Amino acid sequence: MGTPQGHVAYGNCTIVAEAVPGLQNGGVDQARLGVSVPAPGKVPKRLMPLAHLDLAALRRWVITARADLAAYAEALNSLNVFPVPDGDTGSNLLMTMSDAVDEIDRRAPETLVSATRDMAQATLTAARGNSGVILSQLSCGVSEVVEADGGETLAAHQLARVLTRAAQLAQDGVSVPVPGTILTVAAAAASTAERADGAGADLVGVIDAAVAGAGEALLRTRIDNPVLCRAGVVDAGGAGYLLVLEALQRVVHGEGGLAVTGGTEPEWLRISRDAAGSGVAELPVDCGDHAPADGPSYEVMFLLEKTSDDAVGELKATLHDLGDSLVVAGGPDRFSVHVHVDDVAAAVNAGVDAGRAHRFRITRFADQPSVQTPEFVVLALAHGQGVAHEFKRVGLTALTDWYDEEVLRSQLGRVGTLLLCTSPETFDAARGLTTDAMVVAVGRDAAQALAAAAVLDIDAGFDQMCAAAREAAADVASVRVVGDPGDDALMQQIRGAAEAVRGAELMTLVTGDGLTADRIDALLLAVATEHPTLDVTHVAGGVGEPLLTIGVE
């Protein structure tokens, strides 16, 4: 088979640098997780991640994002409980992104500047709902940065600026920002991207940091927002924003395909799905005293043109007094206005008074059932971001701040939790928890924990799932190399681990930040040469991981 972009070929095997794309029938898709063996007579082609975004990459991004939003639209709708439970966030985001794709197809722009300008106008015009208007600000951020620089590519620094500008535009457009929403997710993506850029990261590093930051912020929306905390679900708009960023991440990494495949369930959905539609949950202690009272009954949206700054300012003040969830985005020639009100006529008249108001959309909110927190969850406790990323890619919640018992407790299921432990320290932390709920700790290093993650079947029931995880971890003979004995000694450790397991088929190598890229490449090449029958998976574990963890099964 061919080698997916972002993978590195060594001899007759393909080592995955950024792997674990999803769950397949309850387990990890091993063909894409570790090693792909080429068909006879075919030589794998080395393909590299993108160093910059050009017009072709932009097209792939919006098309991929639209496909992902389509795949998850119903899931996002089911999580839509804030600011009102109208169950349309997924549909709104999908329609907003679809119009952007259609506009680019219709106009067929030949430059990145014109394409991003068209995309910004299309998403602003088509924006549906509060989340759709805020998503349009991501397009506006792209357009502003590209036009300011006047180039035909976006590098790492520009991408960080794009995300920062998008977060600023979104924040400025909202009348009363609320914590634990899509705004929080956008801000986290921007801040982590800026930090990565400031540290000298390339395009891959910047988008990886943005996705990681957005993902962590999305999970925190269940705590930061009282309504979501009561419901036990993440913010639907924030989840949609993360999907769009993850689509860009796959484009940058050179990966194809959808975010969703058979059996896939992202971490934010997994921790929310059992809660959705299951009745009112008990209010957790850190949710605040109560959720906000019921709001207005109607959503009013329209486009505003031929206006002025003073008129827009007056419109904002009027609509703010009339209702809530006010977002006024865009400018200077066209604005998208979104507000929740009871007095529809007053909102419409305010728009007409401010300029040329048109394309009105007025929706009466439908009642939706309340939701509750999940009974059972699976958490991975990791040291390095690279290891955490592997668990996240298969739809698991990964905690790198597991040492904070309050943080760890906030993620536990009401009845039971399976904790995948990547070190003796994480295992001890898991076993040391005192709680009325069932806690099962599995694994003592990253190789064992990843093996356990590969066999998880969330539909099998909690007890059976835990038993399968224990068995998978026990089948891994593993070695953790903490110091740096040198390359020859490391290779000897790898040989010894491989020879110790009769009939070994799979080897997992998790590297810490103490190994340079050149040393890792040399080790992988040596392993492929000496053990041609082994399927080898390499995971760049990152800061906090030991020098090398070897797992053989």
Coordinates of C-alpha atoms in Angstrom, one line a residue:
M1 CA 0.0 0.0 0.0
G2 CA 1.1 3.6 -0.4
T3 CA 2.6 5.6 2.5
P4 CA 0.3 8.2 3.9
Q5 CA 1.8 11.7 4.0
G6 CA 3.5 12.4 7.3
H7 CA 4.8 8.8 7.7
V8 CA 8.5 7.8 7.2
A9 CA 9.6 4.7 5.3
Y10 CA 12.3 2.5 6.5
G11 CA 13.1 -0.6 4.5
N12 CA 9.9 -2.7 4.2
C13 CA 8.0 -0.9 6.9
T14 CA 6.4 2.5 7.5
I15 CA 6.9 4.1 10.9
V16 CA 4.1 6.3 11.9
A17 CA 5.2 9.6 13.4
E18 CA 1.7 11.0 14.3
A19 CA -0.6 8.0 14.4
V20 CA -3.8 6.6 16.0
P21 CA -6.4 8.2 13.8
G22 CA -9.4 6.5 15.3
L23 CA -11.2 3.4 16.7
Q24 CA -12.2 0.7 14.3
N25 CA -14.9 -1.7 15.6
G26 CA -14.0 -1.1 19.2
G27 CA -10.2 -1.1 18.8
V28 CA -7.5 0.8 17.2
D29 CA -7.1 0.6 13.4
Q30 CA -3.7 -1.2 13.6
A31 CA -3.0 -0.8 9.8
R32 CA -2.8 3.0 10.4
L33 CA -1.7 2.9 14.1
G34 CA 1.7 1.4 13.6
V35 CA 3.3 -0.2 10.5
S36 CA 2.0 -0.4 7.0
V37 CA 3.6 -3.1 4.9
P38 CA 3.8 -2.2 1.2
A39 CA 2.3 -4.4 -1.5
P40 CA 4.9 -6.6 -3.3
G41 CA 6.9 -4.6 -5.8
K42 CA 5.9 -1.2 -4.4
V43 CA 8.4 1.0 -2.6
P44 CA 6.9 3.4 0.0
K45 CA 7.2 7.1 -0.9
R46 CA 8.4 9.5 1.7
L47 CA 5.9 12.3 2.2
M48 CA 6.4 15.2 4.5
P49 CA 4.0 17.4 6.5
L50 CA 3.3 20.9 5.2
A51 CA 5.7 23.7 5.9
H52 CA 3.1 26.3 4.9
L53 CA -0.5 26.6 3.8
D54 CA -1.2 27.6 0.2
L55 CA -4.4 27.9 -1.9
A56 CA -4.6 24.1 -2.4
A57 CA -4.2 23.4 1.3
L58 CA -6.9 26.0 2.1
R59 CA -9.3 24.1 -0.3
R60 CA -8.5 20.8 1.4
W61 CA -9.1 22.4 4.8
V62 CA -12.5 23.8 4.2
I63 CA -13.6 20.6 2.3
T64 CA -12.3 18.4 5.1
A65 CA -13.9 20.6 7.8
R66 CA -17.3 20.5 6.0
A67 CA -17.1 16.7 5.8
D68 CA -16.2 16.4 9.5
L69 CA -19.0 18.8 10.5
A70 CA -21.4 16.8 8.5
A71 CA -20.3 13.6 10.2
Y72 CA -20.8 15.1 13.6
A73 CA -23.7 17.4 13.0
E74 CA -26.2 15.3 14.9
A75 CA -23.9 14.7 17.7
L76 CA -23.3 18.4 18.1
N77 CA -27.0 19.0 17.9
S78 CA -27.6 16.5 20.8
L79 CA -25.1 18.4 23.0
N80 CA -26.6 21.8 22.3
V81 CA -27.9 22.9 25.7
F82 CA -26.3 26.4 25.9
P83 CA -27.3 29.2 25.6
V84 CA -30.6 27.5 24.8
P85 CA -31.4 23.8 24.1
D86 CA -32.5 24.3 20.6
G87 CA -30.6 21.4 19.2
D88 CA -29.2 23.0 16.0
T89 CA -25.6 23.9 16.7
G90 CA -24.2 21.1 14.5
S91 CA -26.6 22.0 11.6
N92 CA -25.7 25.7 11.9
L93 CA -22.0 25.1 11.8
L94 CA -22.4 22.7 8.9
M95 CA -24.5 25.2 6.8
T96 CA -22.0 28.0 7.6
M97 CA -19.0 25.9 6.4
S98 CA -20.9 24.5 3.4
D99 CA -21.6 28.0 2.1
A100 CA -17.9 28.8 2.4
V101 CA -17.0 25.7 0.3
D102 CA -19.7 26.5 -2.3
E103 CA -18.5 30.1 -2.6
I104 CA -14.9 29.0 -3.2
D105 CA -16.1 26.5 -5.8
R106 CA -18.3 29.0 -7.5
R107 CA -15.8 31.8 -7.7
A108 CA -12.8 29.5 -8.3
P109 CA -10.3 32.1 -6.9
E110 CA -6.8 31.8 -8.3
T111 CA -4.9 33.4 -5.3
L112 CA -4.9 32.8 -1.6
V113 CA -5.8 36.4 -0.9
S114 CA -9.0 36.3 -3.1
A115 CA -9.9 32.8 -1.8
T116 CA -9.7 33.8 1.9
R117 CA -11.6 37.0 1.2
D118 CA -14.4 35.0 -0.6
M119 CA -14.5 32.5 2.3
A120 CA -14.8 35.3 4.9
Q121 CA -17.7 36.9 3.1
A122 CA -19.4 33.6 2.5
T123 CA -19.2 32.4 6.1
L124 CA -20.3 35.8 7.4
T125 CA -23.3 35.9 5.0
A126 CA -24.3 32.3 5.7
A127 CA -23.6 32.3 9.5
R128 CA -26.3 30.5 11.3
G129 CA -26.8 30.7 15.1
N130 CA -24.4 32.0 17.7
S131 CA -21.8 29.4 16.9
G132 CA -22.0 30.0 13.2
V133 CA -21.4 33.7 13.6
I134 CA -18.4 33.1 15.8
L135 CA -17.0 30.5 13.4
S136 CA -17.2 33.1 10.6
Q137 CA -14.7 35.1 12.6
L138 CA -12.1 32.3 12.0
S139 CA -12.5 32.9 8.3
C140 CA -12.2 36.6 8.8
G141 CA -9.0 36.1 10.8
V142 CA -7.5 34.1 8.0
S143 CA -8.5 36.8 5.4
E144 CA -7.2 39.7 7.5
V145 CA -3.8 38.1 8.0
V146 CA -3.4 36.9 4.4
E147 CA -4.4 40.3 3.0
A148 CA -2.1 42.2 5.5
D149 CA 0.9 40.1 4.5
G150 CA 0.0 40.0 0.8
G151 CA 1.5 36.6 0.3
E152 CA 0.3 33.3 -1.2
T153 CA 1.2 31.1 1.8
L154 CA 0.7 31.0 5.5
A155 CA 3.6 29.8 7.7
A156 CA 3.6 29.0 11.4
H157 CA 3.8 32.6 12.6
Q158 CA 0.9 33.7 10.4
L159 CA -1.2 30.7 11.5
A160 CA -0.7 31.8 15.1
R161 CA -1.8 35.3 14.2
V162 CA -4.8 34.0 12.4
L163 CA -6.0 32.1 15.5
T164 CA -5.3 35.1 17.7
R165 CA -7.2 37.5 15.4
A166 CA -10.1 35.0 15.2
A167 CA -10.4 34.8 18.9
Q168 CA -10.2 38.6 19.3
L169 CA -12.9 39.2 16.6
A170 CA -15.2 36.6 18.2
Q171 CA -14.7 38.1 21.7
D172 CA -15.3 41.6 20.5
G173 CA -18.5 40.6 18.7
V174 CA -20.2 39.1 21.7
S175 CA -22.1 41.5 23.9
V176 CA -21.7 39.6 27.2
P177 CA -19.0 36.9 26.9
V178 CA -19.6 33.8 29.1
P179 CA -16.9 31.4 30.3
G180 CA -17.0 27.8 29.1
T181 CA -18.1 28.4 25.5
I182 CA -16.8 28.4 22.0
L183 CA -15.1 31.7 22.9
T184 CA -13.1 29.9 25.6
V185 CA -12.0 27.2 23.1
A186 CA -11.0 29.8 20.5
A187 CA -9.0 31.8 23.0
A188 CA -7.2 28.6 24.2
A189 CA -6.3 27.6 20.7
A190 CA -4.9 31.1 20.1
S191 CA -2.8 31.3 23.2
T192 CA -1.3 27.9 22.9
A193 CA -0.5 28.6 19.2
E194 CA 1.2 31.8 20.1
R195 CA 3.3 30.1 22.8
A196 CA 4.4 27.4 20.3
D197 CA 5.2 30.1 17.7
G198 CA 7.2 32.1 20.3
A199 CA 9.2 28.9 21.1
G200 CA 10.1 28.6 17.4
A201 CA 7.7 25.8 16.4
D202 CA 7.0 25.1 12.8
L203 CA 3.6 24.9 11.2
V204 CA 3.0 21.3 12.5
G205 CA 4.0 22.4 16.0
V206 CA 1.7 25.5 16.0
I207 CA -1.4 23.6 14.8
D208 CA -0.7 20.7 17.2
A209 CA -0.4 23.1 20.1
A210 CA -3.6 24.9 19.0
V211 CA -5.6 21.6 18.8
A212 CA -4.2 20.5 22.1
G213 CA -5.1 23.8 23.8
A214 CA -8.6 23.8 22.3
G215 CA -9.2 20.2 23.2
E216 CA -8.3 20.8 26.9
A217 CA -10.4 24.0 27.0
L218 CA -13.3 22.2 25.5
L219 CA -13.3 19.5 28.2
R220 CA -13.1 22.3 30.9
T221 CA -16.4 23.8 29.5
R222 CA -18.2 21.1 31.5
I223 CA -16.9 22.7 34.7
D224 CA -16.6 26.4 33.7
N225 CA -20.1 26.8 32.4
P226 CA -22.9 26.2 35.0
V227 CA -25.4 25.1 32.4
L228 CA -23.0 22.6 30.8
C229 CA -21.8 21.5 34.2
R230 CA -25.4 20.7 35.2
A231 CA -25.9 18.8 31.9
G232 CA -22.6 17.0 32.1
V233 CA -21.7 17.8 28.4
V234 CA -19.2 20.0 26.6
D235 CA -20.1 23.1 24.7
A236 CA -21.4 22.1 21.3
G237 CA -20.1 25.2 19.5
G238 CA -16.7 24.7 21.1
A239 CA -16.6 21.1 19.9
G240 CA -17.4 22.3 16.4
Y241 CA -14.6 24.8 16.5
L242 CA -12.3 22.0 17.6
L243 CA -13.4 19.8 14.7
V244 CA -12.5 22.6 12.2
L245 CA -9.0 23.0 13.8
E246 CA -8.5 19.2 13.7
A247 CA -9.4 19.2 10.0
L248 CA -6.6 21.8 9.5
Q249 CA -4.3 19.7 11.6
R250 CA -4.8 16.6 9.4
V251 CA -4.2 18.8 6.3
V252 CA -0.9 20.1 7.8
H253 CA 0.2 16.6 8.7
G254 CA -0.6 15.4 5.2
E255 CA -3.2 13.0 6.4
G256 CA -6.3 12.2 4.4
G257 CA -9.7 10.9 5.3
L258 CA -12.4 12.0 7.7
A259 CA -12.1 12.5 11.4
V260 CA -14.8 9.9 11.8
T261 CA -14.5 6.2 10.8
G262 CA -16.3 3.1 11.9
G263 CA -16.4 3.0 15.7
T264 CA -14.7 6.4 16.2
E265 CA -15.8 8.5 19.2
P266 CA -13.8 11.6 20.1
E267 CA -13.1 12.2 23.7
W268 CA -15.5 15.2 24.1
L269 CA -18.3 13.1 22.6
R270 CA -17.6 10.0 24.7
I271 CA -17.7 11.9 28.0
S272 CA -20.9 13.7 26.9
R273 CA -22.9 11.1 25.0
D274 CA -24.2 9.1 28.0
A275 CA -25.4 12.3 29.6
A276 CA -27.3 13.7 26.6
G277 CA -31.0 13.3 26.8
S278 CA -30.9 11.2 30.0
G279 CA -32.6 13.6 32.5
V280 CA -31.4 16.2 34.9
A281 CA -28.2 15.4 36.7
E282 CA -27.3 16.2 40.3
L283 CA -25.5 19.6 40.3
P284 CA -21.8 19.0 41.0
V285 CA -20.3 21.1 43.8
D286 CA -18.2 23.2 41.4
C287 CA -21.1 24.1 39.2
G288 CA -22.1 27.2 41.1
D289 CA -25.4 27.7 42.9
H290 CA -27.7 27.3 40.0
A291 CA -27.9 27.5 36.2
P292 CA -29.1 30.7 34.6
A293 CA -32.8 31.2 34.3
D294 CA -34.7 30.5 31.1
G295 CA -34.0 33.1 28.4
P296 CA -35.9 34.6 25.5
S297 CA -38.1 32.5 23.2
Y298 CA -36.8 33.6 19.8
E299 CA -33.6 33.7 17.9
V300 CA -33.3 36.6 15.4
M301 CA -30.6 36.8 12.8
F302 CA -30.0 39.2 9.9
L303 CA -27.4 40.9 7.7
L304 CA -26.7 44.6 8.1
E305 CA -25.2 46.8 5.3
K306 CA -25.1 50.4 4.4
T307 CA -24.6 51.4 8.0
S308 CA -22.2 53.4 10.1
D309 CA -20.1 52.9 13.3
D310 CA -22.5 55.0 15.3
A311 CA -25.6 53.1 14.0
V312 CA -24.0 49.8 14.8
G313 CA -23.2 51.0 18.3
E314 CA -26.7 52.1 18.8
L315 CA -28.0 48.8 17.4
K316 CA -25.9 46.9 19.9
A317 CA -27.2 48.9 22.8
T318 CA -30.8 48.4 21.8
L319 CA -30.5 44.7 21.2
H320 CA -28.6 44.2 24.4
D321 CA -31.5 45.8 26.3
L322 CA -34.0 43.6 24.4
G323 CA -32.4 40.2 25.0
D324 CA -29.3 38.2 25.3
S325 CA -26.7 36.1 23.3
L326 CA -26.0 39.1 21.2
V327 CA -23.3 38.8 18.6
V328 CA -22.5 41.4 16.0
A329 CA -19.7 40.2 13.7
G330 CA -18.0 41.5 10.6
G331 CA -17.6 45.0 9.2
P332 CA -16.9 47.5 8.0
D333 CA -19.3 47.0 5.1
R334 CA -21.3 44.0 6.2
F335 CA -22.3 42.7 9.6
S336 CA -24.0 39.5 10.7
V337 CA -26.3 40.1 13.7
H338 CA -27.5 37.4 16.1
V339 CA -29.7 37.9 19.2
H340 CA -32.2 36.1 21.4
V341 CA -35.3 38.1 22.2
D342 CA -38.9 37.9 23.2
D343 CA -39.9 41.0 21.3
V344 CA -39.2 40.0 17.7
A345 CA -40.7 43.2 16.2
A346 CA -38.5 45.5 18.3
A347 CA -35.4 43.6 17.2
V348 CA -36.4 43.7 13.5
N349 CA -37.2 47.5 13.7
A350 CA -33.8 48.1 15.4
G351 CA -32.1 46.4 12.5
V352 CA -34.0 48.4 9.9
D353 CA -33.2 51.7 11.7
A354 CA -29.5 50.9 11.7
G355 CA -29.1 50.5 7.9
R356 CA -30.0 48.0 5.2
A357 CA -31.1 45.0 7.2
H358 CA -32.1 41.9 5.2
R359 CA -32.0 38.1 5.1
F360 CA -33.9 37.9 8.4
R361 CA -34.1 34.5 10.0
I362 CA -36.4 34.1 13.0
T363 CA -36.6 30.9 15.0
R364 CA -38.7 29.9 17.9
F365 CA -36.7 27.7 20.3
A366 CA -37.9 24.1 20.7
D367 CA -37.8 22.5 24.1
Q368 CA -35.1 19.9 24.5
P369 CA -34.6 17.3 27.3
S370 CA -32.1 17.9 30.0
V371 CA -28.9 15.8 30.3
Q372 CA -26.8 14.3 33.0
T373 CA -23.1 13.3 33.6
P374 CA -21.9 10.0 32.3
E375 CA -21.8 7.0 34.6
F376 CA -18.6 5.4 33.2
V377 CA -15.6 7.0 31.7
V378 CA -12.1 6.1 30.5
L379 CA -9.1 8.4 31.3
A380 CA -5.5 8.2 30.2
L381 CA -3.0 9.7 32.6
A382 CA 0.1 10.9 30.6
H383 CA 3.3 12.8 31.3
G384 CA 4.2 14.0 27.8
Q385 CA 1.9 15.8 25.3
G386 CA 3.0 13.4 22.6
V387 CA 1.6 10.4 24.5
A388 CA -1.5 12.3 25.5
H389 CA -2.0 13.1 21.8
E390 CA -2.0 9.4 20.9
F391 CA -4.8 8.7 23.4
K392 CA -6.8 11.7 22.2
R393 CA -6.5 10.5 18.6
V394 CA -8.5 7.4 19.5
G395 CA -11.1 9.4 21.3
L396 CA -10.0 9.1 24.9
T397 CA -9.6 11.9 27.5
A398 CA -5.9 12.3 28.3
L399 CA -4.9 14.2 31.4
T400 CA -1.3 15.6 31.8
D401 CA -2.2 17.4 35.0
W402 CA -3.3 14.1 36.7
Y403 CA -1.1 14.9 39.7
D404 CA -3.7 17.6 40.6
E405 CA -6.2 15.4 42.5
E406 CA -8.9 18.0 42.1
V407 CA -8.5 18.0 38.4
L408 CA -8.5 14.2 38.3
R409 CA -11.6 13.9 40.4
S410 CA -13.5 16.3 38.2
Q411 CA -13.2 13.9 35.3
L412 CA -14.3 10.7 37.1
G413 CA -17.4 8.9 36.1
R414 CA -20.3 8.8 38.6
V415 CA -20.2 5.0 38.9
G416 CA -16.9 3.9 37.5
T417 CA -13.7 5.0 35.8
L418 CA -11.0 3.1 33.9
L419 CA -7.6 4.8 34.3
L420 CA -4.9 4.0 31.7
C421 CA -1.6 4.7 33.5
T422 CA 1.6 5.5 31.6
S423 CA 4.1 5.3 34.5
P424 CA 4.5 4.0 38.0
E425 CA 3.7 7.5 39.2
T426 CA 0.4 7.7 37.4
F427 CA -0.5 4.1 38.6
D428 CA 0.2 5.1 42.2
A429 CA -2.0 8.3 41.8
A430 CA -4.8 6.2 40.4
R431 CA -4.6 3.6 43.1
G432 CA -4.4 6.3 45.8
L433 CA -7.8 7.9 44.9
T434 CA -10.4 7.5 47.6
T435 CA -13.9 7.6 46.1
D436 CA -17.2 5.9 46.3
A437 CA -17.2 5.2 42.6
M438 CA -15.3 2.2 41.1
V439 CA -11.7 3.1 39.9
V440 CA -9.7 0.5 37.9
A441 CA -6.1 1.3 37.1
V442 CA -4.4 -0.5 34.2
G443 CA -0.8 -0.2 33.0
R444 CA 2.5 1.0 34.4
D445 CA 4.1 2.5 31.3
A446 CA 3.1 4.1 28.0
A447 CA 3.4 1.0 26.0
Q448 CA 1.1 -1.0 28.2
A449 CA -1.4 1.8 28.4
L450 CA -1.5 2.3 24.6
A451 CA -2.0 -1.5 24.2
A452 CA -4.9 -1.3 26.5
A453 CA -6.4 1.6 24.6
A454 CA -6.1 -0.4 21.4
V455 CA -8.6 -3.0 22.5
L456 CA -11.2 -0.8 24.2
D457 CA -14.8 -1.5 23.2
I458 CA -17.0 1.1 25.0
D459 CA -20.1 -0.9 24.1
A460 CA -18.9 -4.1 25.8
G461 CA -19.9 -2.9 29.3
F462 CA -17.6 -1.5 31.9
D463 CA -16.5 -4.8 33.5
Q464 CA -15.7 -6.5 30.3
M465 CA -13.9 -3.4 28.9
C466 CA -11.7 -3.3 32.0
A467 CA -10.9 -7.0 31.8
A468 CA -9.9 -6.6 28.1
A469 CA -7.7 -3.6 29.0
R470 CA -6.0 -5.6 31.8
E471 CA -5.3 -8.5 29.5
A472 CA -3.9 -6.3 26.8
A473 CA -1.6 -4.5 29.1
A474 CA -0.4 -7.8 30.7
D475 CA 0.5 -9.1 27.3
V476 CA 3.1 -6.4 26.8
A477 CA 6.6 -7.1 27.9
S478 CA 8.0 -3.6 28.5
V479 CA 11.2 -1.8 29.5
R480 CA 11.6 1.8 30.6
V481 CA 15.0 3.3 30.0
V482 CA 15.3 6.4 32.3
G483 CA 19.0 7.4 31.9
D484 CA 20.9 7.7 28.7
P485 CA 23.2 4.7 28.3
G486 CA 24.1 5.5 24.6
D487 CA 22.8 4.3 21.3
D488 CA 24.5 0.9 21.5
A489 CA 23.1 0.2 24.9
L490 CA 19.6 1.3 23.7
M491 CA 19.8 -1.0 20.8
Q492 CA 20.8 -3.8 23.0
Q493 CA 17.8 -3.1 25.2
I494 CA 15.6 -3.3 22.2
R495 CA 17.2 -6.6 21.0
G496 CA 16.8 -8.1 24.5
A497 CA 13.1 -7.1 24.6
A498 CA 12.4 -8.5 21.2
E499 CA 14.1 -11.8 21.9
A500 CA 12.4 -12.2 25.3
V501 CA 9.0 -12.5 23.7
R502 CA 8.6 -15.7 21.7
G503 CA 6.7 -15.0 18.5
A504 CA 6.8 -11.3 19.0
E505 CA 4.8 -9.4 16.4
L506 CA 4.5 -5.8 17.5
M507 CA 6.9 -3.4 19.1
T508 CA 6.1 0.0 20.5
L509 CA 8.8 2.6 21.0
V510 CA 7.9 5.7 23.0
T511 CA 10.7 8.3 23.0
G512 CA 11.2 11.2 25.4
D513 CA 12.6 14.6 24.6
G514 CA 16.1 13.4 25.5
L515 CA 16.5 11.7 22.2
T516 CA 17.1 13.8 19.1
A517 CA 15.4 13.3 15.8
D518 CA 18.6 11.9 14.3
R519 CA 19.1 9.4 17.0
I520 CA 15.5 8.3 16.8
D521 CA 15.8 7.9 13.0
A522 CA 18.9 5.8 13.5
L523 CA 17.3 3.5 16.1
L524 CA 14.2 3.0 13.9
L525 CA 16.3 2.1 10.9
A526 CA 18.3 -0.3 13.0
V527 CA 15.2 -2.0 14.3
A528 CA 13.6 -2.3 10.9
T529 CA 16.9 -3.8 9.6
E530 CA 17.4 -6.3 12.4
H531 CA 13.8 -7.2 13.0
P532 CA 12.1 -7.1 9.5
T533 CA 9.1 -9.1 10.7
L534 CA 8.2 -6.9 13.6
D535 CA 5.5 -4.2 13.2
V536 CA 7.0 -1.2 14.8
T537 CA 5.1 1.8 16.2
H538 CA 7.0 4.9 17.2
V539 CA 5.4 7.5 19.4
A540 CA 7.2 10.8 20.1
G541 CA 6.2 11.0 23.8
G542 CA 7.5 14.5 24.5
V543 CA 8.6 16.3 27.7
G544 CA 8.1 14.2 30.8
E545 CA 8.5 10.8 29.2
P546 CA 11.6 8.7 30.0
L547 CA 14.3 8.5 27.3
L548 CA 12.8 5.3 25.8
T549 CA 10.0 2.9 26.6
I550 CA 10.0 -0.4 24.8
G551 CA 6.9 -2.6 24.6
V552 CA 6.8 -5.9 22.8
E553 CA 3.8 -8.2 22.3

